[in-house]
Coordinates of N, CA and C in Angstrom, one line a residue:
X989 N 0.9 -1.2 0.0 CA 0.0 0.0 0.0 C 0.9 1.2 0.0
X990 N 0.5 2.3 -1.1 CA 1.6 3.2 -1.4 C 1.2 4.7 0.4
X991 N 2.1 4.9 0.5 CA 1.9 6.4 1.4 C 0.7 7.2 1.1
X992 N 0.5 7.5 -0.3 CA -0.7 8.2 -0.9 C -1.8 7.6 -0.4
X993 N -2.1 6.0 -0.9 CA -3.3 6.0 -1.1 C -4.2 5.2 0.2
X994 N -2.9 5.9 1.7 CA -3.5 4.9 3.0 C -3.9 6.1 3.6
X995 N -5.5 5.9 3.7 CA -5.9 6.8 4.6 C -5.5 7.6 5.8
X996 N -5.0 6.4 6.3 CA -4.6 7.0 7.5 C -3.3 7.4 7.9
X997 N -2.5 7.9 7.0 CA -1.3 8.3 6.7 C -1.2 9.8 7.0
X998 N -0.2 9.9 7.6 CA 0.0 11.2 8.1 C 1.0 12.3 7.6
X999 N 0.7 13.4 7.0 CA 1.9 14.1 6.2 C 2.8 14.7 7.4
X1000 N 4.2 15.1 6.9 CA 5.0 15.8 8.2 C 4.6 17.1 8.7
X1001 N 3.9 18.1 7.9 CA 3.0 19.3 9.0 C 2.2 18.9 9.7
X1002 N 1.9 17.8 9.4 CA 0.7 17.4 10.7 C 1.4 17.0 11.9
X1003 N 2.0 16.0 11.5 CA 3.4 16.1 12.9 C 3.3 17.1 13.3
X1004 N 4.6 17.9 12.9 CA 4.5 19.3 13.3 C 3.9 20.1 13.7
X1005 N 2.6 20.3 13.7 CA 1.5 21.0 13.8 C 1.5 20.4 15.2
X1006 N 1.3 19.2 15.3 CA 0.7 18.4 16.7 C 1.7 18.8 17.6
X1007 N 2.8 18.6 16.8 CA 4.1 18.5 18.2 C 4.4 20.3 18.5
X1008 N 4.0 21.0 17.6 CA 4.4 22.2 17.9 C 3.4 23.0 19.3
X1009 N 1.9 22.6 18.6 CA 0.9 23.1 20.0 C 1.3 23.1 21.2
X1010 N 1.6 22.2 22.0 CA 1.6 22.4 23.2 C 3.2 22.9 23.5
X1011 N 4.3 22.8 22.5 CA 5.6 23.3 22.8 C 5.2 24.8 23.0
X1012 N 4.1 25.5 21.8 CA 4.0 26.9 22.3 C 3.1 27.4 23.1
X1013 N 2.2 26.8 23.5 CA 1.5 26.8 24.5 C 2.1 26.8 25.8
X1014 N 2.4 25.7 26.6 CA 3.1 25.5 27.4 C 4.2 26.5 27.3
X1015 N 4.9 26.6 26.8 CA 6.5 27.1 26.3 C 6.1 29.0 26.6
X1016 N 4.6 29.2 25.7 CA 4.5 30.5 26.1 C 4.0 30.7 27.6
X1017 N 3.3 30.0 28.4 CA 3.1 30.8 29.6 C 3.7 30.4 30.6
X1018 N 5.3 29.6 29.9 CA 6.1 29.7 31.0 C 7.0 31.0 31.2
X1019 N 7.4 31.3 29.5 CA 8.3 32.3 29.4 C 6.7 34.2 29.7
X1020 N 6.3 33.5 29.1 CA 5.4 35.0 29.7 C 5.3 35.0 31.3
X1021 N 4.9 34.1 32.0 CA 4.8 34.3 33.5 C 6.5 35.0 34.5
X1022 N 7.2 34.3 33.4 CA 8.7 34.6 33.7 C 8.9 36.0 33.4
X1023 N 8.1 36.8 32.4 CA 8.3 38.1 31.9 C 8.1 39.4 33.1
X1024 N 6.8 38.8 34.1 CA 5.9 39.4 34.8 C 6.8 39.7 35.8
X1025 N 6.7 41.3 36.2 CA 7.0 42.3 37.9 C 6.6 41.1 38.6
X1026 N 7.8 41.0 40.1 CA 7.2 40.1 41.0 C 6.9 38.7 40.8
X1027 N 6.6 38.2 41.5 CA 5.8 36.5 41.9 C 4.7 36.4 41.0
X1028 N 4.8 36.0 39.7 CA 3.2 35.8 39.3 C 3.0 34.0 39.2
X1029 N 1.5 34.2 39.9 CA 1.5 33.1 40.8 C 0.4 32.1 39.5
X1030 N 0.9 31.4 39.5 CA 0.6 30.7 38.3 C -0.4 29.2 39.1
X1031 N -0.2 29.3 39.9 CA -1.2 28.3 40.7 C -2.7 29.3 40.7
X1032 N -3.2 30.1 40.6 CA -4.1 31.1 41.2 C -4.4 31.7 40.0
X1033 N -3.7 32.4 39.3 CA -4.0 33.3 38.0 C -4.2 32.8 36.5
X1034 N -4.8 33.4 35.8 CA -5.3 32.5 34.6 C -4.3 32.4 33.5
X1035 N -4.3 31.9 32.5 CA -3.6 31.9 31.2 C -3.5 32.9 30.5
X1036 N -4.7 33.8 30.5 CA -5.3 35.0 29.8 C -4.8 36.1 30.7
X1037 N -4.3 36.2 31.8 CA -4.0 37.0 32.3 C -2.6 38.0 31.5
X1038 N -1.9 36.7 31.3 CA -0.7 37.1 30.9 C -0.8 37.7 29.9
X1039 N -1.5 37.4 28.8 CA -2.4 38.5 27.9 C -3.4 39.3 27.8
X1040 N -3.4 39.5 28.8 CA -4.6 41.5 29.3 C -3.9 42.1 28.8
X1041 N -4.9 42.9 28.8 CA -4.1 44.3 28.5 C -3.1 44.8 29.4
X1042 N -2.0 45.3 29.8 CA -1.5 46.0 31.0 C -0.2 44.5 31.2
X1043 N -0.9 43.9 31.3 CA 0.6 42.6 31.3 C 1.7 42.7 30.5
X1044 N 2.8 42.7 31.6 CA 4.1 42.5 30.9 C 4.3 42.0 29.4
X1045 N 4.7 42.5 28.5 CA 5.5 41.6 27.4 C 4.0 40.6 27.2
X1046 N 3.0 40.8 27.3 CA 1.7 40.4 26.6 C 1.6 39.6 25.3
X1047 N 2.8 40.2 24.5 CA 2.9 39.8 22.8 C 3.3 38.2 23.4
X1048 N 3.7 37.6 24.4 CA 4.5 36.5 24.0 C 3.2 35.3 24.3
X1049 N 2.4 35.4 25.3 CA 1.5 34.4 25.4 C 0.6 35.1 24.3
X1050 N 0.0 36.4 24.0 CA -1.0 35.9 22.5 C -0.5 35.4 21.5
X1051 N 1.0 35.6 21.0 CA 1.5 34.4 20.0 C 1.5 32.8 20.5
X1052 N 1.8 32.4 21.5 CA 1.6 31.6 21.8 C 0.1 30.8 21.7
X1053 N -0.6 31.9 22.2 CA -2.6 31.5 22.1 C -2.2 31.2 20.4
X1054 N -1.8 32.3 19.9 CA -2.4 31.9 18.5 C -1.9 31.3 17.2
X1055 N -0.2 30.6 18.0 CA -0.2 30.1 17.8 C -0.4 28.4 17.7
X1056 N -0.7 28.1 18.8 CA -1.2 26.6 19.2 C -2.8 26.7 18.6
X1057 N -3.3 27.9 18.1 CA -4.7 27.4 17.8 C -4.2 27.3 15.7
X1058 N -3.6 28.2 15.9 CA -3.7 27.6 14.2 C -2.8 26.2 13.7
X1059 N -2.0 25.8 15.1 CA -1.6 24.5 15.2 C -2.6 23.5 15.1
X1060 N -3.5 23.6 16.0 CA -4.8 22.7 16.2 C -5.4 22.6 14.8
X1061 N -5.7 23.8 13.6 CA -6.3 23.9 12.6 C -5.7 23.2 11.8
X1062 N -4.1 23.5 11.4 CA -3.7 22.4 10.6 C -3.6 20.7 11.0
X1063 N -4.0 20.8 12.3 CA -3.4 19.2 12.7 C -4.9 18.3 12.1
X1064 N -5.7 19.7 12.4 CA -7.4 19.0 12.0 C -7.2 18.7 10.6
X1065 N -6.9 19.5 9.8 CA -6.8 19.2 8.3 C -6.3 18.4 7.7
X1066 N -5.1 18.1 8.6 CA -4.2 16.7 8.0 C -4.7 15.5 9.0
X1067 N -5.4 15.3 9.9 CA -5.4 13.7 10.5 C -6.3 13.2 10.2
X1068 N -6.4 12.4 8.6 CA -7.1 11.9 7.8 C -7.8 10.5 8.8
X1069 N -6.8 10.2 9.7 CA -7.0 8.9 10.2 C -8.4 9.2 10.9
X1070 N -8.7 10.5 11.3 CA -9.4 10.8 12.7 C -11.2 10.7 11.3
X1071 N -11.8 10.6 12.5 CA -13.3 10.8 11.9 C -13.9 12.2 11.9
X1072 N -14.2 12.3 10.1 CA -14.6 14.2 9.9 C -15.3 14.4 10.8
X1073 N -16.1 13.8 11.7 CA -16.7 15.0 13.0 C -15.8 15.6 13.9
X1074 N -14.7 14.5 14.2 CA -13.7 14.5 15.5 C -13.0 15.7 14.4
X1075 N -12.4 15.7 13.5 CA -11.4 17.2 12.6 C -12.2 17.9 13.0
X1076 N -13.4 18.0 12.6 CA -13.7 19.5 12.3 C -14.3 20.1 13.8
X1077 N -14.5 18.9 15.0 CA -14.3 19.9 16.4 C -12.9 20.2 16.7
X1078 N -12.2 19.3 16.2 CA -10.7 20.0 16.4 C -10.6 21.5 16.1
X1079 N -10.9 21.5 14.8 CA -10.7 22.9 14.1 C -11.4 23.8 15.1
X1080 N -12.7 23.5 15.2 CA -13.5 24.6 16.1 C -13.0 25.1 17.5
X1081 N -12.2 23.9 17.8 CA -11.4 24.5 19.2 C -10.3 25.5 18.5
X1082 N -9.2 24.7 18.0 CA -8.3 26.0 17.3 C -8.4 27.3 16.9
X1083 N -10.1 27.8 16.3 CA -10.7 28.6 15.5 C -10.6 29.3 17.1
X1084 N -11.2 28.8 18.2 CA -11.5 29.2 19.5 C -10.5 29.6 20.4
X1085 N -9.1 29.0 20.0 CA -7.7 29.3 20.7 C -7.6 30.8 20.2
X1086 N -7.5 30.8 18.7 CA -7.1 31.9 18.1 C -8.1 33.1 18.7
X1087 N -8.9 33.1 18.7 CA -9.9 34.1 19.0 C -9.8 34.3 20.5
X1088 N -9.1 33.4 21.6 CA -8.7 33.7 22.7 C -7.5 34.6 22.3
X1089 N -6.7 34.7 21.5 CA -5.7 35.8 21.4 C -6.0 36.8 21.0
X1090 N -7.2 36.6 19.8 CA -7.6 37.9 19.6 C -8.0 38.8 20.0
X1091 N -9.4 38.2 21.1 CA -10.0 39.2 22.2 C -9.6 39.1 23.8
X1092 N -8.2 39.7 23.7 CA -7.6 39.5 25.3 C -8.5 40.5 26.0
X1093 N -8.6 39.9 27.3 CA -9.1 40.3 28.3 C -8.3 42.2 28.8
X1094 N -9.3 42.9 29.0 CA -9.1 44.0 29.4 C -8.7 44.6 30.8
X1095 N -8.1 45.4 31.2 CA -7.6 46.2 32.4 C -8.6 45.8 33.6
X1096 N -9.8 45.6 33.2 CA -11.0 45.2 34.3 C -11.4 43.7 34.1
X1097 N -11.0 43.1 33.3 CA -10.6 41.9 33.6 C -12.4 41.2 32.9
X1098 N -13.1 41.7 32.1 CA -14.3 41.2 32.0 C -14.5 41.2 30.5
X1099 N -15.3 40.7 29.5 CA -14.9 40.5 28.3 C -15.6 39.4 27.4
X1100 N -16.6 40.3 27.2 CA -17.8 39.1 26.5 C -17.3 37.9 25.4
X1101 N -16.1 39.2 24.4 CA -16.2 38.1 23.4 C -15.0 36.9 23.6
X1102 N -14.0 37.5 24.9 CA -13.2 36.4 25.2 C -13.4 35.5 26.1
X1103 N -14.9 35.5 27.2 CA -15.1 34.8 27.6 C -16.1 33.6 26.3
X1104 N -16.6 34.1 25.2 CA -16.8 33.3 24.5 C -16.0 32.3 23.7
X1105 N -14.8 32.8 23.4 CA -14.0 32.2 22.5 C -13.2 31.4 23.4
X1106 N -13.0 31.9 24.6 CA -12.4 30.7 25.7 C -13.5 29.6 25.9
X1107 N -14.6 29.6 26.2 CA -15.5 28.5 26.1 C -15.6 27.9 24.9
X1108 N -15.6 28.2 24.1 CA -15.3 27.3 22.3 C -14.1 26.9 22.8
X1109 N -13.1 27.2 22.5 CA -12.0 26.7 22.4 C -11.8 25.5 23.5
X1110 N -12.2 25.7 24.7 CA -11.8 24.7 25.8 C -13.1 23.7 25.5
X1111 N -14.3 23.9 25.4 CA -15.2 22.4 25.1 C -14.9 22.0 23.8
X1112 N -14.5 22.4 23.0 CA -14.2 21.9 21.6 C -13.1 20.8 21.6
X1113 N -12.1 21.6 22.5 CA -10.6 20.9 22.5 C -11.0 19.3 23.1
X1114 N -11.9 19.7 24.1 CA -12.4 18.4 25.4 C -13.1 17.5 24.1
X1115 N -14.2 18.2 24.0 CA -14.9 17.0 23.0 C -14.2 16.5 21.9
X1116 N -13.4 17.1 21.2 CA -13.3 16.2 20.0 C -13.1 15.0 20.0
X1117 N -12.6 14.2 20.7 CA -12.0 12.6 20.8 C -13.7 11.9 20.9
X1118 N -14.7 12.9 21.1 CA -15.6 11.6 21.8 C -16.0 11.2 20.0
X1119 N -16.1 12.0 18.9 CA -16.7 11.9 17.8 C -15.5 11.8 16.8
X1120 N -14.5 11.5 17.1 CA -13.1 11.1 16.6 C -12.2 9.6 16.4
X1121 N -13.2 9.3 17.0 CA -12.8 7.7 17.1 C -13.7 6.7 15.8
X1122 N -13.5 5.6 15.3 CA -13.5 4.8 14.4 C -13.2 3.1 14.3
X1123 N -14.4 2.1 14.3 CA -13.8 1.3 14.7 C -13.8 0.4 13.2
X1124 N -12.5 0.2 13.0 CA -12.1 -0.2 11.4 C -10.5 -0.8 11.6
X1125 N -10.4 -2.2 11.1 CA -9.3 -2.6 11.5 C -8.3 -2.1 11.3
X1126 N -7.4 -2.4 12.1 CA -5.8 -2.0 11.7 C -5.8 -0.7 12.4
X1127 N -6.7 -0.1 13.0 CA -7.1 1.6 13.2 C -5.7 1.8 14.2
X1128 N -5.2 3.4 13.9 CA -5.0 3.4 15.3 C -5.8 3.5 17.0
X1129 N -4.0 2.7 17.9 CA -4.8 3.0 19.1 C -6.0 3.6 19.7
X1130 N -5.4 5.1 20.0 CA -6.0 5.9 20.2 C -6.9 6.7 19.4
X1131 N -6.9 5.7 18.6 CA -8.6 6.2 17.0 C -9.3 5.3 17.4
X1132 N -9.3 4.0 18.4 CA -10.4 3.4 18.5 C -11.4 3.8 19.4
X1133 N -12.6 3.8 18.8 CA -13.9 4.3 19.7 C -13.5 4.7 20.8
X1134 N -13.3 3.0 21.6 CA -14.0 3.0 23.0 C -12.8 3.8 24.2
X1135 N -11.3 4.1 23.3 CA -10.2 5.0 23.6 C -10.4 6.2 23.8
X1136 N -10.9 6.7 22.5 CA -11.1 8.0 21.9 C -12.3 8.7 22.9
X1137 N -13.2 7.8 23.0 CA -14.5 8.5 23.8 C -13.8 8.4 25.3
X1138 N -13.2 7.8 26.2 CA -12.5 7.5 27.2 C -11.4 8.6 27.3
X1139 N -11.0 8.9 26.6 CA -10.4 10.5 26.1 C -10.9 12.1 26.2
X1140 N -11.8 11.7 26.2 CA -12.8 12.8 25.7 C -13.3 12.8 26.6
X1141 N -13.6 11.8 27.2 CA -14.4 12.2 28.9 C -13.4 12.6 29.7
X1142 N -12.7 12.0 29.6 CA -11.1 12.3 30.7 C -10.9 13.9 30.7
X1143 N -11.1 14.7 29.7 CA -11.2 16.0 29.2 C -11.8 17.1 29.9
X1144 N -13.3 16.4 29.6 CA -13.7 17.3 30.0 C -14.2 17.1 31.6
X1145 N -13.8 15.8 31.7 CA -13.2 16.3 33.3 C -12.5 17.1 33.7
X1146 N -11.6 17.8 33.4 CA -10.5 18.6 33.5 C -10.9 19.9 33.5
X1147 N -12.0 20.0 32.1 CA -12.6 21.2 32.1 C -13.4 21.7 33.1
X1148 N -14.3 20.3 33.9 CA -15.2 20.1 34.6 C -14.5 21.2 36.1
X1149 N -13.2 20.5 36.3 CA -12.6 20.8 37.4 C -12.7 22.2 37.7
X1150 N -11.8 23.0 36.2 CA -11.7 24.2 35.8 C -12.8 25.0 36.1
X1151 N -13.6 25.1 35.4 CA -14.9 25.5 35.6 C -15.7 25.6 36.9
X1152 N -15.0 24.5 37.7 CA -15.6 24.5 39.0 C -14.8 25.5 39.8
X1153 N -13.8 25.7 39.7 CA -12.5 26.4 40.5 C -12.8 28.2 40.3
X1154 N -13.6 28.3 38.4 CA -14.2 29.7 37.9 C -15.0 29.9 38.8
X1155 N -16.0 29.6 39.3 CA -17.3 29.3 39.5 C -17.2 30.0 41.4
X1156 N -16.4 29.3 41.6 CA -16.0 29.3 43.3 C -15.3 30.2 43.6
X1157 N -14.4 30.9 42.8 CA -13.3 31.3 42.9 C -12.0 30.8 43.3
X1158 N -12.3 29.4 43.4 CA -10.9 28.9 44.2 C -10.0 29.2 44.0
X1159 N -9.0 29.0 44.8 CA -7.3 29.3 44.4 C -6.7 28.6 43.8
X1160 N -7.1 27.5 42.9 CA -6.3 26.8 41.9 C -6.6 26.8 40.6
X1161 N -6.9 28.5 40.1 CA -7.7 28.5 39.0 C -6.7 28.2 38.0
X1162 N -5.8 28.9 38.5 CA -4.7 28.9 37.4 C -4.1 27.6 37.3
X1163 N -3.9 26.8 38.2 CA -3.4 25.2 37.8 C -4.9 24.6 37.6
X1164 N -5.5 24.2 37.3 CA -6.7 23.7 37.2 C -6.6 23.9 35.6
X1165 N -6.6 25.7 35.1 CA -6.4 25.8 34.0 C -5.3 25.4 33.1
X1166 N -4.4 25.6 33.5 CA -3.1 24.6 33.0 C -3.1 23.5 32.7
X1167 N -3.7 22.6 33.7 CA -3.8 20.9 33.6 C -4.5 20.7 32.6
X1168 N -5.7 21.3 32.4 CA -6.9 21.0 31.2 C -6.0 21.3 29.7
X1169 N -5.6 22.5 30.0 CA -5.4 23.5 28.5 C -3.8 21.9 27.8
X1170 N -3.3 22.2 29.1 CA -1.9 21.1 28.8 C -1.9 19.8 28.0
X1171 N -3.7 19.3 28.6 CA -3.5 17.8 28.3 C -4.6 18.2 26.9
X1172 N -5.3 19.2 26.6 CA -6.0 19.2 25.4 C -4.5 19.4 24.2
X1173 N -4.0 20.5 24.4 CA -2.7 20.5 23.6 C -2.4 19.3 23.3
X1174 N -1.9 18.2 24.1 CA -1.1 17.1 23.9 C -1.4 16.3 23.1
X1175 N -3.4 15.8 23.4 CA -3.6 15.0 23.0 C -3.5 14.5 21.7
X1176 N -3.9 15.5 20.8 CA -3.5 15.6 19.1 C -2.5 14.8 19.0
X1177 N -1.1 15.4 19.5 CA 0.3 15.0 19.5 C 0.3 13.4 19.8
X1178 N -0.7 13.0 20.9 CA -0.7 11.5 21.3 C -1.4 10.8 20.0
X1179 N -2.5 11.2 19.5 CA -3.0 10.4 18.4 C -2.6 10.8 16.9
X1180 N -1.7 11.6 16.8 CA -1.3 11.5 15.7 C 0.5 10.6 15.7
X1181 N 0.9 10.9 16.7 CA 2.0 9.8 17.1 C 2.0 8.3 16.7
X1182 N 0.6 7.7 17.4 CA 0.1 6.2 17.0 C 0.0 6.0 16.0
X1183 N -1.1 7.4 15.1 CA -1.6 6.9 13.9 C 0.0 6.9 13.2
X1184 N 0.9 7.8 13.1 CA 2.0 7.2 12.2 C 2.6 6.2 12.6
X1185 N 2.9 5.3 13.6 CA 3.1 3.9 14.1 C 2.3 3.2 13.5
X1186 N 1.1 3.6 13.5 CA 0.0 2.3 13.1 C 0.3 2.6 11.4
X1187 N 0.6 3.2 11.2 CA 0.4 3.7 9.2 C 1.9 3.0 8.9
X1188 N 3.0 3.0 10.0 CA 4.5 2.4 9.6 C 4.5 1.1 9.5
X1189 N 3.9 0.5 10.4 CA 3.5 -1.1 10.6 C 2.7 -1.5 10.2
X1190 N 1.7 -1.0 9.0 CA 1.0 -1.5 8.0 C 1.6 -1.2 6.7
X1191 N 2.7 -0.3 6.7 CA 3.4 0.0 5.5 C 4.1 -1.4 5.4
X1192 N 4.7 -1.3 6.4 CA 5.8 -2.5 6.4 C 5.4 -4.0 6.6
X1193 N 3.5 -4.1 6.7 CA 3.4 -6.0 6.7 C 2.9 -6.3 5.4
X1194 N 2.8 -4.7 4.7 CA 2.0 -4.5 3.0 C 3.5 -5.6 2.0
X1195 N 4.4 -4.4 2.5 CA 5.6 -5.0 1.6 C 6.3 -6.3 2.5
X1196 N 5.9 -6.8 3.2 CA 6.6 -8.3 3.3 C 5.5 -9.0 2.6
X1197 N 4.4 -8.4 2.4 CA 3.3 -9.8 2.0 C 3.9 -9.4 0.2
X1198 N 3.9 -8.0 0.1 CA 4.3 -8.2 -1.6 C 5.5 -8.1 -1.7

């Protein structure tokens, strides 16, 4: 079976794409937090903070936002393996990352259209796996259904947490946020990993049989 004509074959920007999200994500609000006057307490404060208006060196986590969402969009376009509903909630989170950079939060900290585009982006990112999965032999791992949906719940637990910590005010907003935003980033990275494993090891039992 030639590279072209296996579905589930993964081009190298999609790699890329997958492996790059959470390097800039992660990557940016460590180096933005690091940018910040004083102790900025990253267990307690949000993601978006570091991109308000008024924050230090601000430019570095909204590149970061926007960049890990137009990461998410190409990863959606190339993971042929994944099922068109599961891509295109991919995309809808990424579309939702991006628009988290676009409409940073203000001096007063309140923000209709960013609290909208942060809710896209964070249930999109959570859900995609549950409508992403496919049960068809040879699939990959983490493409199989009963994975993929076990994924997706795992998620939006995370979100669940998050959301709970908004809600309360608790003091672990900011890690709460991290944990969620961290493992949505990754996951891509984790099922597009397999699927080229799975797409290598069917390349390679094609040509021992021919």
């Amino acid at each position: 079976m030639s590279r072209a004509a296996d579905p589930g074959a993964i081009r190298v920007w999609t790699r890329v794409s997958s492996a790059a999200a959470p390097v800039l994500l992660v990557g940016g609000w460590t180096l933005a937090a690091a940018r910040q006057p004083g102790d900025f307490d990253a267990v307690r404060l949000t993601i978006s903070a570091l991109a308000a208006d008024g924050a230090a060196d601000r430019w570095v986590m909204t590149v970061g936002l926007a960049g890990t969402g137009l990461c998410h969009l190409a990863t959606a376009a190339g993971l042929r393996a994944a099922a068109p509903a599961g891509r295109a909630v991919l995309a809808v989170g990424g579309a939702g990352t991006v628009g988290v950079a676009a409409f940073p939060l203000p001096a007063d900290g309140a923000s209709v259209p960013h609290t909208v585009a942060a809710a896209v982006a964070f249930t999109a990112m959570a859900a995609w796996p549950l409508v992403a999965g496919r049960d068809r032999p040879g699939e990959a791992p983490l493409l199989r259904r009963g994975r993929s949906v076990a994924a997706g719940c795992g998620l939006l637990a995370l979100v669940a947490w998050f959301g709970a910590e908004l809600v309360t005010g608790g003091d672990r907003l900011g890690l709460a946020e991290r944990v969620a935003a961290a493992a949505q980033a990754g996951w891509p990275l984790l099922v597009v990993a397999t699927a080229v494993t799975t797409t290598r090891l069917r390349s390679a039992s094609s040509s021992t049989v021919t």
